[in-house]
C-alpha cells in the first residue's frame, strides 16, 4: 500500500502550494496508489530506471532507491536492473547509480553476513554489548550462557572489531579462557606476535598478562569467554588497539596458532 506523501507540503507548502499539492496528492496520492494497474515494486523499478537515464542521481534518486528496497526489490535485482539499464542510459550514469545503490543495500550485506555467521555456530550472537562498548573499537555482541558457578559468555565481533588492551587481576586464581567457536580472529599478548584464531582453538590467559582479542579485518568472529574463578578478581581496561597496531598484527599470517 502506498504511503501518504507529505514531502511536498513540508518543503514547499507555503512557497509553491499548488506544486506541493500535485506532488503529494496527484503523483503519490493518485498515480502511485493505482496498485491494481501496476504494483508499487514495479513502479519503483520504472522510476529508478528513468531517473538514472536522466543522470539524476541526487537525494531524490536515493529516496526512490530506498523506496524500491522497501517495496521488495532485492540487492541482486537492483544490480541486474542497473546493469541492464546501463546499455541504454549510459555507462557513467550507471556508475553513479551503483555507488548510491551500494549504500542503500549495504545494511542487507551486513545482515546477511551476520545471519551466515549465526548459522555457523550453536550459540546465539546475543545483544549489542552496550555496557562495554567504550572498551571496544567496532560493534560487539554478548550472549550470557552461564552466570552461576563459572561465568561463560559468547562474545561476537563484527569484522575489524576488537577490544582494548586489558589485564585480568586476581589475588588467587582468576584469568580467562577463550574457546573459539566461529569465524576467524586474533589474540595478542603485549610484546608478542598476534595469534590467528579459528574454531576449536583455545587460549588460556593468565592474570597479569596485558592482551587484546577480536575479529580479523574481513571476518566475523565468536569465542566463549570463560571466567576462571578466583579471589578478588577484576579487569583493568587500558588503551585502545589503534589501527597501526591492529593492521600490523592482522595484516599477514605469522604461522603462530593458539593451543588446542
PDB file of N, CA, C and O in Angstrom, residues 12 24 29-30 46 54 61 70 77 101 112 121 134 138 159 170 215 219 229 237 260:
ATOM      1  N   UNK A  12       7.566  22.737   0.389  1.00  0.00           N
ATOM      2  CA  UNK A  12       7.139  23.836  -0.477  1.00  0.00           C
ATOM      3  C   UNK A  12       5.705  24.283  -0.238  1.00  0.00           C
ATOM      4  O   UNK A  12       5.132  25.007  -1.057  1.00  0.00           O
ATOM      5  N   UNK A  24       2.113  15.661  -3.763  1.00  0.00           N
ATOM      6  CA  UNK A  24       1.633  14.777  -2.700  1.00  0.00           C
ATOM      7  C   UNK A  24       0.335  14.058  -3.059  1.00  0.00           C
ATOM      8  O   UNK A  24       0.191  12.854  -2.799  1.00  0.00           O
ATOM      9  N   UNK A  29      -0.358  10.416  -4.461  1.00  0.00           N
ATOM     10  CA  UNK A  29      -1.678  10.044  -3.972  1.00  0.00           C
ATOM     11  C   UNK A  29      -2.519   9.296  -4.976  1.00  0.00           C
ATOM     12  O   UNK A  29      -3.291   8.412  -4.629  1.00  0.00           O
ATOM     13  N   UNK A  30      -2.391   9.663  -6.278  1.00  0.00           N
ATOM     14  CA  UNK A  30      -3.216   9.023  -7.301  1.00  0.00           C
ATOM     15  C   UNK A  30      -2.424   8.057  -8.185  1.00  0.00           C
ATOM     16  O   UNK A  30      -2.828   6.918  -8.373  1.00  0.00           O
ATOM     17  N   UNK A  46      10.502   1.263 -12.441  1.00  0.00           N
ATOM     18  CA  UNK A  46      10.367   2.215 -13.550  1.00  0.00           C
ATOM     19  C   UNK A  46      10.961   3.564 -13.166  1.00  0.00           C
ATOM     20  O   UNK A  46      11.717   4.180 -13.933  1.00  0.00           O
ATOM     21  N   UNK A  54      18.233   9.848 -16.822  1.00  0.00           N
ATOM     22  CA  UNK A  54      18.386  11.298 -16.896  1.00  0.00           C
ATOM     23  C   UNK A  54      19.640  11.790 -16.157  1.00  0.00           C
ATOM     24  O   UNK A  54      19.956  12.974 -16.189  1.00  0.00           O
ATOM     25  N   UNK A  61      16.950  10.458  -6.047  1.00  0.00           N
ATOM     26  CA  UNK A  61      17.272   9.113  -6.532  1.00  0.00           C
ATOM     27  C   UNK A  61      17.496   8.170  -5.356  1.00  0.00           C
ATOM     28  O   UNK A  61      17.031   7.025  -5.361  1.00  0.00           O
ATOM     29  N   UNK A  70      12.310  -0.964  -0.020  1.00  0.00           N
ATOM     30  CA  UNK A  70      11.174  -1.193   0.879  1.00  0.00           C
ATOM     31  C   UNK A  70      10.008  -1.858   0.163  1.00  0.00           C
ATOM     32  O   UNK A  70       9.187  -2.537   0.802  1.00  0.00           O
ATOM     33  N   UNK A  77      18.477  -8.033  -7.563  1.00  0.00           N
ATOM     34  CA  UNK A  77      17.611  -7.475  -8.616  1.00  0.00           C
ATOM     35  C   UNK A  77      18.032  -6.063  -9.005  1.00  0.00           C
ATOM     36  O   UNK A  77      18.063  -5.734 -10.197  1.00  0.00           O
ATOM     37  N   UNK A 101      23.329   2.944  -4.919  1.00  0.00           N
ATOM     38  CA  UNK A 101      22.618   1.693  -4.625  1.00  0.00           C
ATOM     39  C   UNK A 101      23.387   0.854  -3.607  1.00  0.00           C
ATOM     40  O   UNK A 101      22.781   0.215  -2.731  1.00  0.00           O
ATOM     41  N   UNK A 112      23.105 -10.091   6.087  1.00  0.00           N
ATOM     42  CA  UNK A 112      23.350 -11.420   5.528  1.00  0.00           C
ATOM     43  C   UNK A 112      24.593 -12.056   6.148  1.00  0.00           C
ATOM     44  O   UNK A 112      24.606 -13.248   6.460  1.00  0.00           O
ATOM     45  N   UNK A 121      27.353 -21.484  14.112  1.00  0.00           N
ATOM     46  CA  UNK A 121      27.581 -21.897  15.498  1.00  0.00           C
ATOM     47  C   UNK A 121      26.258 -22.173  16.197  1.00  0.00           C
ATOM     48  O   UNK A 121      25.197 -21.683  15.780  1.00  0.00           O
ATOM     49  N   UNK A 134      32.515   1.095  25.289  1.00  0.00           N
ATOM     50  CA  UNK A 134      33.619   2.055  25.376  1.00  0.00           C
ATOM     51  C   UNK A 134      34.979   1.375  25.408  1.00  0.00           C
ATOM     52  O   UNK A 134      36.015   2.037  25.259  1.00  0.00           O
ATOM     53  N   UNK A 138      34.603  -0.814  17.179  1.00  0.00           N
ATOM     54  CA  UNK A 138      33.687  -1.609  16.383  1.00  0.00           C
ATOM     55  C   UNK A 138      32.578  -2.195  17.228  1.00  0.00           C
ATOM     56  O   UNK A 138      32.529  -2.015  18.443  1.00  0.00           O
ATOM     57  N   UNK A 159      33.469  -7.824  11.721  1.00  0.00           N
ATOM     58  CA  UNK A 159      34.788  -7.688  11.100  1.00  0.00           C
ATOM     59  C   UNK A 159      35.493  -6.407  11.537  1.00  0.00           C
ATOM     60  O   UNK A 159      34.906  -5.324  11.530  1.00  0.00           O
ATOM     61  N   UNK A 170      43.770 -10.880  39.932  1.00  0.00           N
ATOM     62  CA  UNK A 170      43.176 -11.692  40.995  1.00  0.00           C
ATOM     63  C   UNK A 170      44.210 -11.901  42.092  1.00  0.00           C
ATOM     64  O   UNK A 170      45.421 -11.987  41.813  1.00  0.00           O
ATOM     65  N   UNK A 215      38.125  -9.723  16.101  1.00  0.00           N
ATOM     66  CA  UNK A 215      37.916 -10.338  14.788  1.00  0.00           C
ATOM     67  C   UNK A 215      39.016  -9.964  13.805  1.00  0.00           C
ATOM     68  O   UNK A 215      39.709  -8.958  13.962  1.00  0.00           O
ATOM     69  N   UNK A 219      36.416 -10.802   8.666  1.00  0.00           N
ATOM     70  CA  UNK A 219      35.628 -11.941   9.133  1.00  0.00           C
ATOM     71  C   UNK A 219      34.933 -11.637  10.451  1.00  0.00           C
ATOM     72  O   UNK A 219      35.490 -10.957  11.321  1.00  0.00           O
ATOM     73  N   UNK A 229      37.425 -18.880  38.088  1.00  0.00           N
ATOM     74  CA  UNK A 229      37.146 -18.411  39.454  1.00  0.00           C
ATOM     75  C   UNK A 229      38.424 -18.018  40.195  1.00  0.00           C
ATOM     76  O   UNK A 229      39.497 -18.603  39.986  1.00  0.00           O
ATOM     77  N   UNK A 237      40.971  -2.186  32.192  1.00  0.00           N
ATOM     78  CA  UNK A 237      40.938  -1.809  30.782  1.00  0.00           C
ATOM     79  C   UNK A 237      41.966  -0.724  30.506  1.00  0.00           C
ATOM     80  O   UNK A 237      42.076   0.250  31.256  1.00  0.00           O
ATOM     81  N   UNK A 260      45.436 -25.958  21.442  1.00  0.00           N
ATOM     82  CA  UNK A 260      44.116 -26.609  21.378  1.00  0.00           C
ATOM     83  C   UNK A 260      43.882 -27.405  22.648  1.00  0.00           C
ATOM     84  O   UNK A 260      44.801 -27.887  23.245  1.00  0.00           O
TER      85      UNK A 260
END
